[in-house]
Structure formats: C-alpha cells, structure tokens
PDB file of C-alpha atoms in Angstrom:
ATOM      1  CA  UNK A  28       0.000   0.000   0.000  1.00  0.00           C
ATOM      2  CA  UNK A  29       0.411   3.562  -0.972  1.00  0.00           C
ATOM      3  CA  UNK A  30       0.021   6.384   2.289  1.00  0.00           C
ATOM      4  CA  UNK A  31       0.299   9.503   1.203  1.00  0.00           C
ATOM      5  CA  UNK A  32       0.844  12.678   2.703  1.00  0.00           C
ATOM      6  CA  UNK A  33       0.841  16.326   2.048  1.00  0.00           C
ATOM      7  CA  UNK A  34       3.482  19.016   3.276  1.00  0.00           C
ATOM      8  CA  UNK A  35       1.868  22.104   4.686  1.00  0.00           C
ATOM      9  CA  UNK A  36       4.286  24.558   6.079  1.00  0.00           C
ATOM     10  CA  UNK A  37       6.070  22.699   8.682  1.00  0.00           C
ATOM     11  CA  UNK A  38       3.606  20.315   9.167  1.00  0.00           C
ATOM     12  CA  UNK A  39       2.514  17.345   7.342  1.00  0.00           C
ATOM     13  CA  UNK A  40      -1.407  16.189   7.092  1.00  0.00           C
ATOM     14  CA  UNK A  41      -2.354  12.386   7.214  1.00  0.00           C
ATOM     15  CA  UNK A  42      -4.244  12.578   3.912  1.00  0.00           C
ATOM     16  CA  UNK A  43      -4.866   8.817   3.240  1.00  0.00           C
ATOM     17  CA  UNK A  44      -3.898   6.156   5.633  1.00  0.00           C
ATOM     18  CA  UNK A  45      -3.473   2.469   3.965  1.00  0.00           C
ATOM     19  CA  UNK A  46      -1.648   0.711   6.628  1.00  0.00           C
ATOM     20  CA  UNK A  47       0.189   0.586   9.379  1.00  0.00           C
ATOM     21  CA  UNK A  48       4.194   0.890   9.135  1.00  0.00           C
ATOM     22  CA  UNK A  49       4.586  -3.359  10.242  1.00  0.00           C
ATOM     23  CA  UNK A  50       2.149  -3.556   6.935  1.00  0.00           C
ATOM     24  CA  UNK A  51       4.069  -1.675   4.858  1.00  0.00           C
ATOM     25  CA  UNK A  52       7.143  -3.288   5.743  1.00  0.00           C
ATOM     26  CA  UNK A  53       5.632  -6.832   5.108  1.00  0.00           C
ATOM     27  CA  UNK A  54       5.055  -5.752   1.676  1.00  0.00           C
ATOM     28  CA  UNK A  55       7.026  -3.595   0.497  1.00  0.00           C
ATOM     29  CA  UNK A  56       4.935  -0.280   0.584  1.00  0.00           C
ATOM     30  CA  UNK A  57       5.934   3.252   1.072  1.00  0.00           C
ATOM     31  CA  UNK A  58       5.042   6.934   2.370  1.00  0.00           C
ATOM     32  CA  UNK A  59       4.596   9.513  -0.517  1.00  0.00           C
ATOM     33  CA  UNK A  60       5.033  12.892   0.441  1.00  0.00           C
ATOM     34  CA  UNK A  61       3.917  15.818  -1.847  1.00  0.00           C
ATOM     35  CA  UNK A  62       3.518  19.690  -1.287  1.00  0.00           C
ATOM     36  CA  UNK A  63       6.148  22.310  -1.068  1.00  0.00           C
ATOM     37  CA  UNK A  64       6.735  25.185  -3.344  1.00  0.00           C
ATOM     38  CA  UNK A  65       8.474  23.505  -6.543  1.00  0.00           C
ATOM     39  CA  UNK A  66       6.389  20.672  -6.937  1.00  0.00           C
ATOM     40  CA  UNK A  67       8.714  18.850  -4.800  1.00  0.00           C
ATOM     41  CA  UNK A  68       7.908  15.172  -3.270  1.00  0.00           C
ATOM     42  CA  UNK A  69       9.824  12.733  -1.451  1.00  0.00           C
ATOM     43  CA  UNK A  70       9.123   8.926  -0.992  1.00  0.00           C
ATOM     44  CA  UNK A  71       9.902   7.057   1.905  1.00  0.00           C
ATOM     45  CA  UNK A  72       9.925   2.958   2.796  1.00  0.00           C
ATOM     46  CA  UNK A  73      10.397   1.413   6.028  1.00  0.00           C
ATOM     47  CA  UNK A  74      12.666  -1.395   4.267  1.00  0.00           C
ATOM     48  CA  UNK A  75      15.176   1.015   2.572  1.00  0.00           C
ATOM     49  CA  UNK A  76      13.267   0.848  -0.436  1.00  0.00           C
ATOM     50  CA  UNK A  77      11.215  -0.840  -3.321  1.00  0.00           C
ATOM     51  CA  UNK A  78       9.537   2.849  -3.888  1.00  0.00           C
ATOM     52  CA  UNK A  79       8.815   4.262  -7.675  1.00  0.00           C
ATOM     53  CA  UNK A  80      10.845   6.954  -8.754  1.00  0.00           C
ATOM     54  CA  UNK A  81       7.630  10.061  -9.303  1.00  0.00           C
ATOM     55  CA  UNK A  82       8.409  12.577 -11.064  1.00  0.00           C
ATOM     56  CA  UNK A  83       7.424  16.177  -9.700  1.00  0.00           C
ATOM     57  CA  UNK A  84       3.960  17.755  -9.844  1.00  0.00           C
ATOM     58  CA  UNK A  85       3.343  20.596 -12.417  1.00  0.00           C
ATOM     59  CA  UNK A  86       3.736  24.102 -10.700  1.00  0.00           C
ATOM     60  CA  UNK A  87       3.747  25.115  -7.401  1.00  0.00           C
ATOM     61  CA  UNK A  88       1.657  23.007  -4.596  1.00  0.00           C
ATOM     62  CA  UNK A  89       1.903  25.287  -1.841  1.00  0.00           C
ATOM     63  CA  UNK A  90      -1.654  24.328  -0.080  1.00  0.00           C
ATOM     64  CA  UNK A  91      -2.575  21.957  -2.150  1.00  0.00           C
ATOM     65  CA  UNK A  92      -4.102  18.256  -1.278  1.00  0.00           C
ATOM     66  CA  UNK A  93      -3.861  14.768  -2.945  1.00  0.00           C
ATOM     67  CA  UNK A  94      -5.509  11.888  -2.643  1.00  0.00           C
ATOM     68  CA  UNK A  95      -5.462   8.234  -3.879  1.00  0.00           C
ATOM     69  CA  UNK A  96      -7.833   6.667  -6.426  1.00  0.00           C
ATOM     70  CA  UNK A  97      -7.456   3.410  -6.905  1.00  0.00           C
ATOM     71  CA  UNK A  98      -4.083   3.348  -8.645  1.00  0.00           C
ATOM     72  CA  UNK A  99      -3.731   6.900  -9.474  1.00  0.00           C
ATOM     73  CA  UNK A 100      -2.328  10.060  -6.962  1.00  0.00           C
ATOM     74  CA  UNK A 101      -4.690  12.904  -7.708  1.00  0.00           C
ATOM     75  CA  UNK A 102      -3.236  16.523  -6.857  1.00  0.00           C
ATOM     76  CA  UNK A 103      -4.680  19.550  -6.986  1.00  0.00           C
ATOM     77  CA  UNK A 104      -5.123  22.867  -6.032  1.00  0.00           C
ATOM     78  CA  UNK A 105      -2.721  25.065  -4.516  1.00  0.00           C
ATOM     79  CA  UNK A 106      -0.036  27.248  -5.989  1.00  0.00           C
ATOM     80  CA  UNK A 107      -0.288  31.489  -5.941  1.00  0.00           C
ATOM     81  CA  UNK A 108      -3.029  32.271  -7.594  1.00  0.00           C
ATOM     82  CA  UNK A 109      -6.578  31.131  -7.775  1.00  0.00           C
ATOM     83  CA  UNK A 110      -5.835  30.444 -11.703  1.00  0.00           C
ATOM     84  CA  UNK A 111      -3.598  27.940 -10.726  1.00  0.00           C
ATOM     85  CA  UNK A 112      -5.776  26.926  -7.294  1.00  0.00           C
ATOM     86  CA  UNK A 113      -8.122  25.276 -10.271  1.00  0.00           C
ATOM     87  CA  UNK A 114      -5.314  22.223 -11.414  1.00  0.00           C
ATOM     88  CA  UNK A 115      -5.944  19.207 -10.889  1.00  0.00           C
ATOM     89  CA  UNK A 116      -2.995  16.176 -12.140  1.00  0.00           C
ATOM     90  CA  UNK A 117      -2.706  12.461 -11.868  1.00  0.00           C
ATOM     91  CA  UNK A 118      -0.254   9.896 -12.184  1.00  0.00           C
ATOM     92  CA  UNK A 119      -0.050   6.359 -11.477  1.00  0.00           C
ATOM     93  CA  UNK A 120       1.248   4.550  -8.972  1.00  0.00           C
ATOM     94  CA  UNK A 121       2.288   1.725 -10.557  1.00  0.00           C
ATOM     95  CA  UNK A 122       3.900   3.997 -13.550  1.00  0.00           C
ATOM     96  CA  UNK A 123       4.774   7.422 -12.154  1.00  0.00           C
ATOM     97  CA  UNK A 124       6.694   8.379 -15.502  1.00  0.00           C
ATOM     98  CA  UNK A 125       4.181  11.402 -15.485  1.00  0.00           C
ATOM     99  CA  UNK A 126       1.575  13.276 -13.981  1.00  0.00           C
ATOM    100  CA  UNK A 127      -1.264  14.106 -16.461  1.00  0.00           C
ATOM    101  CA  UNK A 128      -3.697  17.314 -16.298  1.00  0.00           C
ATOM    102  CA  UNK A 129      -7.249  16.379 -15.504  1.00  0.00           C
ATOM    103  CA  UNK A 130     -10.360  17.897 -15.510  1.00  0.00           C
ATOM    104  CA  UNK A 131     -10.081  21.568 -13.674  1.00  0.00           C
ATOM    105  CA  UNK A 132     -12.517  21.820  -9.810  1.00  0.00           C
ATOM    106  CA  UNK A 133     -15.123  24.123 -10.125  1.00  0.00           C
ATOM    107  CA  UNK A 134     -14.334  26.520  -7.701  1.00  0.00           C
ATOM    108  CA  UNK A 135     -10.602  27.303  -7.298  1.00  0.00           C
ATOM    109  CA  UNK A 136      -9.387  26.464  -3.677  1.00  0.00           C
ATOM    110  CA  UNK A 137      -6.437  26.088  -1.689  1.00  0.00           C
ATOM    111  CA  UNK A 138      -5.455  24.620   1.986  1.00  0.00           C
ATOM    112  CA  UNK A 139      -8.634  21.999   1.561  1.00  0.00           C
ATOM    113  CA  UNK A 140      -8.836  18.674   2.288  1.00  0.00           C
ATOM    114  CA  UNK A 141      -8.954  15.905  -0.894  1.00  0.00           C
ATOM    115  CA  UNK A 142     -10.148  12.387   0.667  1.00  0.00           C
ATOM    116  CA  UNK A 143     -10.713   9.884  -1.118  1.00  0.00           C
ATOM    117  CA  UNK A 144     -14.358   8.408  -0.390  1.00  0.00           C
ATOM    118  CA  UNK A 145     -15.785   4.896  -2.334  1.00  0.00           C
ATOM    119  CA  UNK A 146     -14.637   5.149  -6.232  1.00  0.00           C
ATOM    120  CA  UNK A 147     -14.268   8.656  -5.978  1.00  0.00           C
ATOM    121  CA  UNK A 148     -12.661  11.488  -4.496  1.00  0.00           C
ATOM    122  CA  UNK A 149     -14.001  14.652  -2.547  1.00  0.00           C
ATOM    123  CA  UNK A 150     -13.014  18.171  -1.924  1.00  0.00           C
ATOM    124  CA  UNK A 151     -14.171  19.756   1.060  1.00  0.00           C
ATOM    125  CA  UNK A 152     -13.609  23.571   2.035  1.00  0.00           C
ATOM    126  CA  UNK A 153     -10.756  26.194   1.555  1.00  0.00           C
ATOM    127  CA  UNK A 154      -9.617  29.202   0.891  1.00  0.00           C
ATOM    128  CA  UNK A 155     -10.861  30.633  -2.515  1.00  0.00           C
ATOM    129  CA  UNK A 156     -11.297  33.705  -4.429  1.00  0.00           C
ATOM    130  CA  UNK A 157     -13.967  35.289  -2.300  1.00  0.00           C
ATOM    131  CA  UNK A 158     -12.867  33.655   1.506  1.00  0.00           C
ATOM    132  CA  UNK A 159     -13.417  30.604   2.534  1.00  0.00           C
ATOM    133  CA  UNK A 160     -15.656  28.002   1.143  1.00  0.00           C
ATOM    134  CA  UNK A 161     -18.639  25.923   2.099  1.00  0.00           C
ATOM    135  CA  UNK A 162     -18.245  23.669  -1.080  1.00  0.00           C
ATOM    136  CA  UNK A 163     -18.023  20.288  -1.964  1.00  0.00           C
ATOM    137  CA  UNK A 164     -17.046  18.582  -5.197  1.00  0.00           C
ATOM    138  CA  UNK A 165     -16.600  15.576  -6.424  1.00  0.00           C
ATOM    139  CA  UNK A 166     -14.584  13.580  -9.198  1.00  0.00           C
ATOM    140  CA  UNK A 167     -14.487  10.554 -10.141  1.00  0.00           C
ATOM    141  CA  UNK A 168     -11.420   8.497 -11.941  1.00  0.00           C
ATOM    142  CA  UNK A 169     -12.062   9.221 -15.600  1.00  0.00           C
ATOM    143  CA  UNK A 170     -14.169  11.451 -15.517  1.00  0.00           C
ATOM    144  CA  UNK A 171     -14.396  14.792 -17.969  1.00  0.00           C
ATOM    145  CA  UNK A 172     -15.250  17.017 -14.859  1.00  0.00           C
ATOM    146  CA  UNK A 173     -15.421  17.826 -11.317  1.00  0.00           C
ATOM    147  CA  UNK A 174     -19.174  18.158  -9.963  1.00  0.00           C
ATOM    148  CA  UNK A 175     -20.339  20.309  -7.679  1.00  0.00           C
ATOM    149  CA  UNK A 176     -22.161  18.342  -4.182  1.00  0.00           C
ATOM    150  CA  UNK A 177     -26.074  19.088  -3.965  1.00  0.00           C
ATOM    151  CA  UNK A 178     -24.762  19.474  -0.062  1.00  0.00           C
ATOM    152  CA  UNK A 179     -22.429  21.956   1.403  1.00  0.00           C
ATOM    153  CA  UNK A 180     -20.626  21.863   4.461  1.00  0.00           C
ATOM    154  CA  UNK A 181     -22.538  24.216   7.578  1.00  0.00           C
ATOM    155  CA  UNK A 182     -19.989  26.870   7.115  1.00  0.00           C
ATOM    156  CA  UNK A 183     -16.411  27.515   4.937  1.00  0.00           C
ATOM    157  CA  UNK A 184     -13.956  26.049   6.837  1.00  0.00           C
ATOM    158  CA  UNK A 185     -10.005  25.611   5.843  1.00  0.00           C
ATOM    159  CA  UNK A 186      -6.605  24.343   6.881  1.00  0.00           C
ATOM    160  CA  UNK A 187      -9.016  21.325   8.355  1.00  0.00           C
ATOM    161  CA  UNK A 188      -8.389  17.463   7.946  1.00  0.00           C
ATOM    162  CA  UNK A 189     -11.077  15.017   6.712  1.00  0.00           C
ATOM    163  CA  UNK A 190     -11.381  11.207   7.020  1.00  0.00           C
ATOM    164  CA  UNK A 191     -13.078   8.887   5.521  1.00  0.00           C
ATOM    165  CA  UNK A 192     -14.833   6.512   7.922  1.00  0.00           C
ATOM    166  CA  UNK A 193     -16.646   3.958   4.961  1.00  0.00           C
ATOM    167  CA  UNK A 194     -17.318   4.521   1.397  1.00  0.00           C
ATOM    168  CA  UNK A 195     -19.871   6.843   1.806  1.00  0.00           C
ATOM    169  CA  UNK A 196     -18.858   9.082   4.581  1.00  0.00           C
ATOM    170  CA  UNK A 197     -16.012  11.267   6.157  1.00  0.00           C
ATOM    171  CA  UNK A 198     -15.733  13.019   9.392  1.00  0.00           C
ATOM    172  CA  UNK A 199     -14.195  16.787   8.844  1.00  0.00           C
ATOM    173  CA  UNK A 200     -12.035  18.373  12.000  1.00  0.00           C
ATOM    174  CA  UNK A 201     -10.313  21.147  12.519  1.00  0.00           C
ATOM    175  CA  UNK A 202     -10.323  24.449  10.669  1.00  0.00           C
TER     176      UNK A 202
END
C-alpha cells in the first residue's frame, strides 16, 4: 500500500492512511510525500526501499491536497493564484513516468482537504477567491469534470483534515 501525505508549512497532514508501518514493511509499501513550493515530493519505505521513482507535480503546490484513487495520486489545487488553485494532475502509482492534467474543480481552492471516499474522491472547504468556502465537489477516476455536491458543508472552513470513515462518509475536523 500507498500512504500519502501532504506538506503544509512545517507540518505534514495524514491525507490517506493504507496501513500501518509493520504492513508496509511486510510488503514492500511506502510513504509519498507531496507539497512544497516547486512541486517537490519525497518517498519514503520502512525497508530502505522498493519505492517508484515520481516525477514532480506541475507548478507550485503550496496548499494543495492529494488523494489516492485506486491506482492513481490525484493533486490539486494550490499554488499562488486562484488560476492555478483550479489544477488538478494524476499519475499512477504503478507507472509514475508522469503526472497528467485532468479535468479543472469548479471553484478554485487552496489549503482543503482531498479524501478519497468509495470510487471517488471529494473536496471539502478552503480558501478561494472570495474567503473561505462551504463547497463540496466531487470527481471521479475518468471522468471529464469535477461536480459540484447538492450538499455543502454548515460553514467555509479551511486548513481542516477530513477522514473517511466507509465509502460513503467522512468526518471533517479542525479548521
């Protein structure tokens, strides 16, 4: 397994949990940490190695979030300007030779939370171009957009951490 986590100034956000270190030992897995200002990442195993060599994310990832989906890292968002706050890229674990653009979020956002939630991923909160936001998409893997939730959160919250509990919910803290 795959956990990854995201730099965010000096600290760094559980963003998707897959097992515990004795698990990821057993079989060879490894951390994968992305963020920073130069699309930087790092990738860490408790045996010394066995990792894929990624190569960096497009642009600048200062408060942005990733998230696993099935065997592709999704990041997005983040950078210094809400232009930018709109990008969303995946590559593969399996074959990290690239990350790929994919379809843009809705509303541009940065310091959110990305979880991963059943065969899709969601995007909860943030800053954006007008404060912070209540919103909530969605995308799915292959899909040609990012939709909008029919549900928002009670109020905008950001710099908060979400995880998912089962494949159809997550529990939001912090903010």
């Amino acid at each position: 397994p795959v956990v990854l986590l995201l730099s965010v100034g000096l600290s760094m956000l559980l963003q998707s949990a897959a097992a515990a270190p004795s698990e990821l030992k057993a079989d060879g897995g490894y951390f994968l940490l992305l963020g920073g200002q130069a699309g930087s990442h790092e990738a860490w195993s408790p045996n010394g190695g066995g990792f894929p060599v990624f190569e960096d994310v497009p642009g600048y990832n200062i408060g942005s979030s990733a998230a696993l989906l099935g065997d592709a890292v999704i990041s997005s968002g983040g950078g210094y300007n809400a232009e930018s706050w709109k990008h969303c890229y995946a590559t593969s674990v399996s074959d990290p030779a690239s990350w790929t653009e994919i379809a843009e979020m809705q509303d541009p956002r940065y310091i959110y939370t990305l979880t991963t939630v059943g065969d899709q991923v969601v995007a909860t909160g943030g800053f954006g171009v007008d404060g912070v936001l209540s919103s909530v998409e969605m995308y799915r893997e292959g899909a040609s957009a990012w939709t909008t939730a029919d549900w928002s959160l009670k109020s905008g919250v950001a710099d908060h951490c979400t995880v998912a509990i089962s494949a159809t919910e997550i529990i939001l803290m912090g903010g």
